[in-house]
Amino acid sequence: MRDLSGSPRSFLVATCLLAGACGGNDGDTAASTSGGTHASTETGAGTEPIDTTPTTGTSTGDEPVPTSTTGDEPVPTDKLVLDCKESPASPAPLDIPANALTKLDADTTGVRGGSLLFVRDGQVVLASPGAEPGSEPMDTPRSPVMTFDLATRAWATTPTMFTPSIAGALQPAFAPDAAYLFTKKYGTVTTLEKVDLATLTSAAIGDEAWKAEQTPTWTEYRDYGDPFASIVDTNLVWDPEHAEMLMLGGQAPGAPDGSFGDWTFDPQASVWQAAPGGAEVARTLFDDLAATANELRLVVARARAAWHRGLSSSDLAMRIQTEVVPAWEALEAELTELQSRVAGLDGESGLDDETLAMGKARIDDAVAAYAAGSTLLADALTGETLTALDRVAVSVREAAWAVAPEPPPRSGAAVAVLPDCSGLVLFGGTHGDFGTADTWIYDFATRRYRQLWPEHSPSPRHGARFVGLTGGRALLLGGDTFRGNVSPQQPDQKLPTEAWLFDATTMQWSFVGGVVAEEEATLMRLVGATHVGGDTVLAVANGNSEYPSLQRSSTWALRVDPATLDAAATAMKGVTPGTSRSRADAAPGWSPAWYDEAPRDPEGTFGAWLDGLPANEWTALPTVERPNTARSWGTTIFDASNHQLLHWTGGHQSDPTNTVQHVHLETGRYSIGHVAEALAIGNTFNGRPDCNNHTYNAVALDPVSKLLIAPHRAGTHVYDPALGDWVDFVPTQPFGYDLYNVKLTSSPVGVVAWTGGQTAGTFFGRFVVDQRAWKTLPITGDLPAVTGADESSLVHDSKRDQLLMFAATGYEDAGGQVWSYDFASQAVTALEPTNRAYIDDSPSSQALHRVREAIYVEALDLVLFVQMWVDGQQVGYDVANNVWVKTNIAKHPSEQFGSVDCGITIDPERERLYALCNYAENFALRAAFADITTTPL
């Protein structure tokens, strides 16, 4: 495989095809790219050392042509098959029932993270840096390295130590006497290590410079937590034909499109190289199909924005006909040309007849769906129309995946090396916004892929274990899918544990069996699985709870008897090959259509309700049938150009996906602009940032371009509120991303950032939109330190054209000091409020350190804080008098209101304040400024 985004077109270029979609920006700068890498996995399946002798014996078809393809060389036109040798039958090492998972023991190995599991000298070896007891008996003997005796079915401890902290690739590459794996160093950097399988000693190898070349900023700026810009959920595979390791895709969170592509590593020369790929004609076609799918999606985004504005029927129709229909019709010729290119593919593309037929069928379906969408656009727009138009873009994307020359970007795919054959098989994975059920074979000798179209396939899944057996077969175990409800910090859930058998000699799948329902909870996570002989697989699991401290371990085995497999069960449980499942289909809150099709109140109803609010009283917004999902610890942003509120944050008891939530103030309805994504921390395969944790106030609206600016782990992302999607990515960011110590605010010169701390480093400057670059602001004097998440904030005082900086003296340690930065004089000044001591002396329980969420109100010349209250009255800072005050604005009685979950913003033209909190509890205040009074604290 290789990166399929060889000729990408950016989100921003596509956006500018639409009337007014560039939000005031010239649109002459580089934007983020879609497309990306290929399959990855969490399938840490150990295998027996691979036989490196040439494969001989019976072939399953015509011999493959031994030609390596780089995209510029001739592509073999034969149908790729794997050369599989005959293997003598061996007795099953365990006397267990066939085709069902059998539990062998419990509470023996301890709860483990990334582990090696393999067979050596007739024993199963389990190795990981530690073995925690979880909720198992504390006195159970356990050690980092344990062995399992197949004859006695017993685990034994060993004195051998094992230190590598396995991460990035839960499936290591097993060479004859060594395993190659990624490890996590210092919590941030993923490095390659070689493990001697006899001694389990390890050493770091390989030059990591190739990562820095792919992502220029990754070595300099890192997030504090999981690997940023490293490798997540890739497959490491040993290629015996070339005596090298393959790195098959995986997510690269620091890369612009979440991908480093595929690589090879030569251990003798210690050299990384980009892996060769398929034919140029197929790769280019894939890129162009994917780009057109994105362009179609952005046209629909423009229609969605109009739909949620609360326009009158006539104004809505006019906007659709003037802004949406021309952009939609402009893509007809492009789509027709792509249909012709797909129809013209032949064997020179490297694709076989089945794949060509599937690609043609899918692009024909997409063109038909496009024509139907054109008809729908001629009528009055509805939420259901938007859903149908979205489906057109999905259909084009599915056509692209059908004609891909190698597996497109994904994470958590399953890969199994077939020890009796000349290659491997790859299945499934997640793209973040959809999961897939495609099957691929890869031949080591020719370095070629072929997508298969078997009669039946396992359903879409990621994180499954895939173990190569003898005779060209491989066993797939378990796996995850998208969670069926929007659950805090849990975007995915395990599938019911079941086993599927792939046969490379027939290119077909068969359902094998599962586990009894009462044992399902003990298989929460498969730590590893390995072939132990005789079509038998041994697996180690953690279970009983999603929390490691409450988990318990267990050991399982499955013996496959191909002669007794149930064909009816295969047909019942299987799906059509290449099936994809959208995250939008898993939980309603992750689907744009769920919000688009929500019931609509009569025009003007919500606006009239806002106009009728009691003055200066925080009031909960009405409960709607389809509200926003839970969000916490984030800033509320008012977008005046589109009369909406924006909320983008996650973490703790929150939705862990990355959509920006829109609250439309003409209608009171909610929306999201794209299907929710959830992958590792960093950039997704669509080039969007993750939102796995809080954003605090590290995101702000640029008043010049009307775009949302969000510094992030790999660089700075740009969001267009008019489209509801991320439209640009700037990898060069002169400060690291620390969600606690990066503070942003809007100002007339653009978004200003004030950063500090060891991870972020000290920076004070603005984002220049038309240059897509951060520029330092000149200062005289000393900047205050950014002390932490809830303890610092930055606001623009529009009356004096100055910035006000608030920072406590430490964690939950209120300071009461205020600093100013004057744009004209460039001076930073400590203002020393007259009653600073009141704030400084307050106990942490009073929460007067929570200056994070603040808004300057020019009509009052006051900074209001939504998380600071004294005697039930809202706290502010009186700028003119340099004094801390309490107002006569009372706190709403809701427990959510005023908590750390709430942000605050203002619509100065309509004189309204808004606060978005967690659990869809949101609030508004109609201000009568003349009646708001203040009293010094």
PDB file of C-alpha atoms in Angstrom, residues 104-260:
ATOM      1  CA  LEU A 104      -9.524 -22.467  29.697  1.00  0.00           C
ATOM      2  CA  ASP A 105      -8.966 -20.456  32.887  1.00  0.00           C
ATOM      3  CA  ALA A 106      -9.536 -17.129  34.643  1.00  0.00           C
ATOM      4  CA  ASP A 107      -7.647 -14.807  36.980  1.00  0.00           C
ATOM      5  CA  THR A 108      -4.180 -16.091  36.098  1.00  0.00           C
ATOM      6  CA  THR A 109      -2.220 -13.799  33.798  1.00  0.00           C
ATOM      7  CA  GLY A 110      -3.269 -10.457  35.245  1.00  0.00           C
ATOM      8  CA  VAL A 111      -4.612  -7.459  33.365  1.00  0.00           C
ATOM      9  CA  ARG A 112      -2.241  -6.491  30.550  1.00  0.00           C
ATOM     10  CA  GLY A 113      -1.769  -3.794  27.987  1.00  0.00           C
ATOM     11  CA  GLY A 114       0.218  -4.194  24.776  1.00  0.00           C
ATOM     12  CA  SER A 115       1.720  -7.685  24.786  1.00  0.00           C
ATOM     13  CA  LEU A 116       3.638 -10.222  22.750  1.00  0.00           C
ATOM     14  CA  LEU A 117       1.973 -13.633  22.430  1.00  0.00           C
ATOM     15  CA  PHE A 118       3.787 -16.299  20.431  1.00  0.00           C
ATOM     16  CA  VAL A 119       4.879 -19.940  20.444  1.00  0.00           C
ATOM     17  CA  ARG A 120       8.477 -20.925  21.110  1.00  0.00           C
ATOM     18  CA  ASP A 121       9.890 -24.368  21.929  1.00  0.00           C
ATOM     19  CA  GLY A 122       6.409 -25.814  22.259  1.00  0.00           C
ATOM     20  CA  GLN A 123       5.197 -23.285  24.825  1.00  0.00           C
ATOM     21  CA  VAL A 124       3.075 -20.162  24.500  1.00  0.00           C
ATOM     22  CA  VAL A 125       4.941 -17.056  25.649  1.00  0.00           C
ATOM     23  CA  LEU A 126       3.091 -13.980  26.954  1.00  0.00           C
ATOM     24  CA  ALA A 127       5.217 -10.882  27.510  1.00  0.00           C
ATOM     25  CA  SER A 128       4.309  -7.354  28.547  1.00  0.00           C
ATOM     26  CA  PRO A 129       5.967  -4.749  30.797  1.00  0.00           C
ATOM     27  CA  GLY A 130       3.583  -5.499  33.637  1.00  0.00           C
ATOM     28  CA  ALA A 131       0.701  -7.653  34.800  1.00  0.00           C
ATOM     29  CA  GLU A 132      -1.702  -5.753  37.043  1.00  0.00           C
ATOM     30  CA  PRO A 133      -4.051  -7.686  39.313  1.00  0.00           C
ATOM     31  CA  GLY A 134      -7.101  -5.591  38.457  1.00  0.00           C
ATOM     32  CA  SER A 135      -9.875  -7.130  40.539  1.00  0.00           C
ATOM     33  CA  GLU A 136      -8.211 -10.571  40.604  1.00  0.00           C
ATOM     34  CA  PRO A 137      -6.950 -12.130  43.842  1.00  0.00           C
ATOM     35  CA  MET A 138      -3.854 -10.214  44.930  1.00  0.00           C
ATOM     36  CA  ASP A 139      -1.945 -13.351  45.885  1.00  0.00           C
ATOM     37  CA  THR A 140      -2.158 -14.959  42.425  1.00  0.00           C
ATOM     38  CA  PRO A 141       1.412 -15.504  41.114  1.00  0.00           C
ATOM     39  CA  ARG A 142       2.005 -13.470  37.963  1.00  0.00           C
ATOM     40  CA  SER A 143       5.003 -11.977  36.205  1.00  0.00           C
ATOM     41  CA  PRO A 144       5.708  -9.794  33.141  1.00  0.00           C
ATOM     42  CA  VAL A 145       6.680 -12.908  31.164  1.00  0.00           C
ATOM     43  CA  MET A 146       4.594 -16.067  31.589  1.00  0.00           C
ATOM     44  CA  THR A 147       4.422 -19.340  29.683  1.00  0.00           C
ATOM     45  CA  PHE A 148       1.454 -21.574  28.972  1.00  0.00           C
ATOM     46  CA  ASP A 149       1.873 -25.346  28.848  1.00  0.00           C
ATOM     47  CA  LEU A 150      -0.558 -26.780  26.309  1.00  0.00           C
ATOM     48  CA  ALA A 151      -0.463 -30.228  27.864  1.00  0.00           C
ATOM     49  CA  THR A 152      -1.345 -29.125  31.401  1.00  0.00           C
ATOM     50  CA  ARG A 153      -3.309 -26.030  30.374  1.00  0.00           C
ATOM     51  CA  ALA A 154      -1.470 -24.044  33.019  1.00  0.00           C
ATOM     52  CA  TRP A 155       0.342 -20.719  33.108  1.00  0.00           C
ATOM     53  CA  ALA A 156       3.697 -20.454  34.862  1.00  0.00           C
ATOM     54  CA  THR A 157       5.613 -17.364  35.951  1.00  0.00           C
ATOM     55  CA  THR A 158       9.186 -16.749  34.831  1.00  0.00           C
ATOM     56  CA  PRO A 159      12.009 -14.529  36.110  1.00  0.00           C
ATOM     57  CA  THR A 160      12.462 -13.032  32.644  1.00  0.00           C
ATOM     58  CA  MET A 161      11.889  -9.305  32.426  1.00  0.00           C
ATOM     59  CA  PHE A 162      10.305  -7.484  29.478  1.00  0.00           C
ATOM     60  CA  THR A 163      10.565  -3.716  29.271  1.00  0.00           C
ATOM     61  CA  PRO A 164       9.194  -2.441  25.910  1.00  0.00           C
ATOM     62  CA  SER A 165       6.014  -0.422  26.321  1.00  0.00           C
ATOM     63  CA  ILE A 166       4.220  -1.638  23.194  1.00  0.00           C
ATOM     64  CA  ALA A 167       2.223   1.039  21.395  1.00  0.00           C
ATOM     65  CA  GLY A 168       1.386   2.162  17.910  1.00  0.00           C
ATOM     66  CA  ALA A 169       1.265  -1.312  16.388  1.00  0.00           C
ATOM     67  CA  LEU A 170      -0.382  -3.975  18.503  1.00  0.00           C
ATOM     68  CA  GLN A 171       0.565  -6.504  15.857  1.00  0.00           C
ATOM     69  CA  PRO A 172       4.359  -6.813  15.768  1.00  0.00           C
ATOM     70  CA  ALA A 173       6.272  -8.196  12.823  1.00  0.00           C
ATOM     71  CA  PHE A 174       7.490 -11.719  13.626  1.00  0.00           C
ATOM     72  CA  ALA A 175      10.727 -12.559  11.825  1.00  0.00           C
ATOM     73  CA  PRO A 176      12.315 -16.026  12.323  1.00  0.00           C
ATOM     74  CA  ASP A 177      14.087 -15.124  15.586  1.00  0.00           C
ATOM     75  CA  ALA A 178      12.931 -11.616  16.377  1.00  0.00           C
ATOM     76  CA  ALA A 179       9.881  -9.404  16.641  1.00  0.00           C
ATOM     77  CA  TYR A 180       9.780  -5.821  15.442  1.00  0.00           C
ATOM     78  CA  LEU A 181       7.426  -3.535  17.322  1.00  0.00           C
ATOM     79  CA  PHE A 182       6.725   0.082  18.088  1.00  0.00           C
ATOM     80  CA  THR A 183       7.140   1.269  21.639  1.00  0.00           C
ATOM     81  CA  LYS A 184       6.196   4.455  23.433  1.00  0.00           C
ATOM     82  CA  LYS A 185       9.055   6.460  24.864  1.00  0.00           C
ATOM     83  CA  TYR A 186       8.570   9.298  27.358  1.00  0.00           C
ATOM     84  CA  GLY A 187       4.856   9.038  26.679  1.00  0.00           C
ATOM     85  CA  THR A 188       5.099  10.913  23.395  1.00  0.00           C
ATOM     86  CA  VAL A 189       7.455   9.336  20.855  1.00  0.00           C
ATOM     87  CA  THR A 190       6.862   6.054  19.064  1.00  0.00           C
ATOM     88  CA  THR A 191      10.115   4.264  18.251  1.00  0.00           C
ATOM     89  CA  LEU A 192      10.907   0.974  16.529  1.00  0.00           C
ATOM     90  CA  GLU A 193      12.481  -1.782  18.616  1.00  0.00           C
ATOM     91  CA  LYS A 194      13.767  -5.257  17.824  1.00  0.00           C
ATOM     92  CA  VAL A 195      13.016  -7.975  20.381  1.00  0.00           C
ATOM     93  CA  ASP A 196      15.082 -11.161  20.535  1.00  0.00           C
ATOM     94  CA  LEU A 197      12.487 -13.923  20.876  1.00  0.00           C
ATOM     95  CA  ALA A 198      14.860 -16.206  22.774  1.00  0.00           C
ATOM     96  CA  THR A 199      15.888 -13.734  25.482  1.00  0.00           C
ATOM     97  CA  LEU A 200      13.145 -11.086  25.148  1.00  0.00           C
ATOM     98  CA  THR A 201      15.789  -8.379  25.268  1.00  0.00           C
ATOM     99  CA  SER A 202      15.187  -5.402  23.039  1.00  0.00           C
ATOM    100  CA  ALA A 203      16.969  -2.501  21.415  1.00  0.00           C
ATOM    101  CA  ALA A 204      15.810   0.563  19.507  1.00  0.00           C
ATOM    102  CA  ILE A 205      16.669   0.505  15.817  1.00  0.00           C
ATOM    103  CA  GLY A 206      16.000   2.559  12.720  1.00  0.00           C
ATOM    104  CA  ASP A 207      16.344   6.186  11.788  1.00  0.00           C
ATOM    105  CA  GLU A 208      13.162   8.049  12.694  1.00  0.00           C
ATOM    106  CA  ALA A 209      13.906  11.041  10.463  1.00  0.00           C
ATOM    107  CA  TRP A 210      11.322   9.870   7.943  1.00  0.00           C
ATOM    108  CA  LYS A 211       8.563  10.880  10.356  1.00  0.00           C
ATOM    109  CA  ALA A 212       9.887  14.420  10.632  1.00  0.00           C
ATOM    110  CA  GLU A 213      10.041  14.650   6.854  1.00  0.00           C
ATOM    111  CA  GLN A 214       6.371  13.692   6.640  1.00  0.00           C
ATOM    112  CA  THR A 215       5.282  16.043   9.419  1.00  0.00           C
ATOM    113  CA  PRO A 216       7.697  18.958   9.876  1.00  0.00           C
ATOM    114  CA  THR A 217       6.473  19.996  13.302  1.00  0.00           C
ATOM    115  CA  TRP A 218       6.075  16.631  14.951  1.00  0.00           C
ATOM    116  CA  THR A 219       9.497  16.434  16.627  1.00  0.00           C
ATOM    117  CA  GLU A 220       9.348  19.965  17.995  1.00  0.00           C
ATOM    118  CA  TYR A 221       5.877  20.284  19.472  1.00  0.00           C
ATOM    119  CA  ARG A 222       4.076  17.497  21.247  1.00  0.00           C
ATOM    120  CA  ASP A 223       0.926  17.149  23.235  1.00  0.00           C
ATOM    121  CA  TYR A 224       1.316  16.042  26.826  1.00  0.00           C
ATOM    122  CA  GLY A 225      -0.501  12.711  26.465  1.00  0.00           C
ATOM    123  CA  ASP A 226      -0.696   9.920  23.939  1.00  0.00           C
ATOM    124  CA  PRO A 227       1.626   9.872  20.933  1.00  0.00           C
ATOM    125  CA  PHE A 228       1.142  12.906  18.765  1.00  0.00           C
ATOM    126  CA  ALA A 229       2.358  12.716  15.187  1.00  0.00           C
ATOM    127  CA  SER A 230       3.615   9.218  15.820  1.00  0.00           C
ATOM    128  CA  ILE A 231       1.955   6.022  14.634  1.00  0.00           C
ATOM    129  CA  VAL A 232      -1.340   4.627  15.922  1.00  0.00           C
ATOM    130  CA  ASP A 233      -2.841   1.228  15.135  1.00  0.00           C
ATOM    131  CA  THR A 234      -0.596   0.238  12.273  1.00  0.00           C
ATOM    132  CA  ASN A 235       0.314  -3.304  11.197  1.00  0.00           C
ATOM    133  CA  LEU A 236       3.909  -4.418  11.302  1.00  0.00           C
ATOM    134  CA  VAL A 237       4.449  -7.472   9.104  1.00  0.00           C
ATOM    135  CA  TRP A 238       7.587  -9.443   8.242  1.00  0.00           C
ATOM    136  CA  ASP A 239       8.080  -9.907   4.498  1.00  0.00           C
ATOM    137  CA  PRO A 240      10.149 -13.099   4.108  1.00  0.00           C
ATOM    138  CA  GLU A 241      10.539 -12.592   0.378  1.00  0.00           C
ATOM    139  CA  HIS A 242      12.529  -9.390   0.808  1.00  0.00           C
ATOM    140  CA  ALA A 243      13.738  -9.895   4.420  1.00  0.00           C
ATOM    141  CA  GLU A 244      12.210  -6.595   5.461  1.00  0.00           C
ATOM    142  CA  MET A 245       9.443  -5.263   7.660  1.00  0.00           C
ATOM    143  CA  LEU A 246       6.302  -3.708   6.253  1.00  0.00           C
ATOM    144  CA  MET A 247       4.459  -0.918   8.031  1.00  0.00           C
ATOM    145  CA  LEU A 248       0.973  -1.035   6.586  1.00  0.00           C
ATOM    146  CA  GLY A 249      -0.648   2.315   7.150  1.00  0.00           C
ATOM    147  CA  GLY A 250      -2.231   3.261  10.433  1.00  0.00           C
ATOM    148  CA  GLN A 251      -3.146   6.708  11.672  1.00  0.00           C
ATOM    149  CA  ALA A 252      -0.400   9.320  11.848  1.00  0.00           C
ATOM    150  CA  PRO A 253      -2.088  11.972  13.998  1.00  0.00           C
ATOM    151  CA  GLY A 254       0.530  14.605  13.233  1.00  0.00           C
ATOM    152  CA  ALA A 255       0.250  14.367   9.456  1.00  0.00           C
ATOM    153  CA  PRO A 256      -2.104  16.777   7.657  1.00  0.00           C
ATOM    154  CA  ASP A 257      -4.388  13.977   6.470  1.00  0.00           C
ATOM    155  CA  GLY A 258      -3.715  11.630   9.370  1.00  0.00           C
ATOM    156  CA  SER A 259      -1.448   9.418   7.279  1.00  0.00           C
ATOM    157  CA  PHE A 260       2.199   8.659   6.684  1.00  0.00           C
TER     158      PHE A 260
END
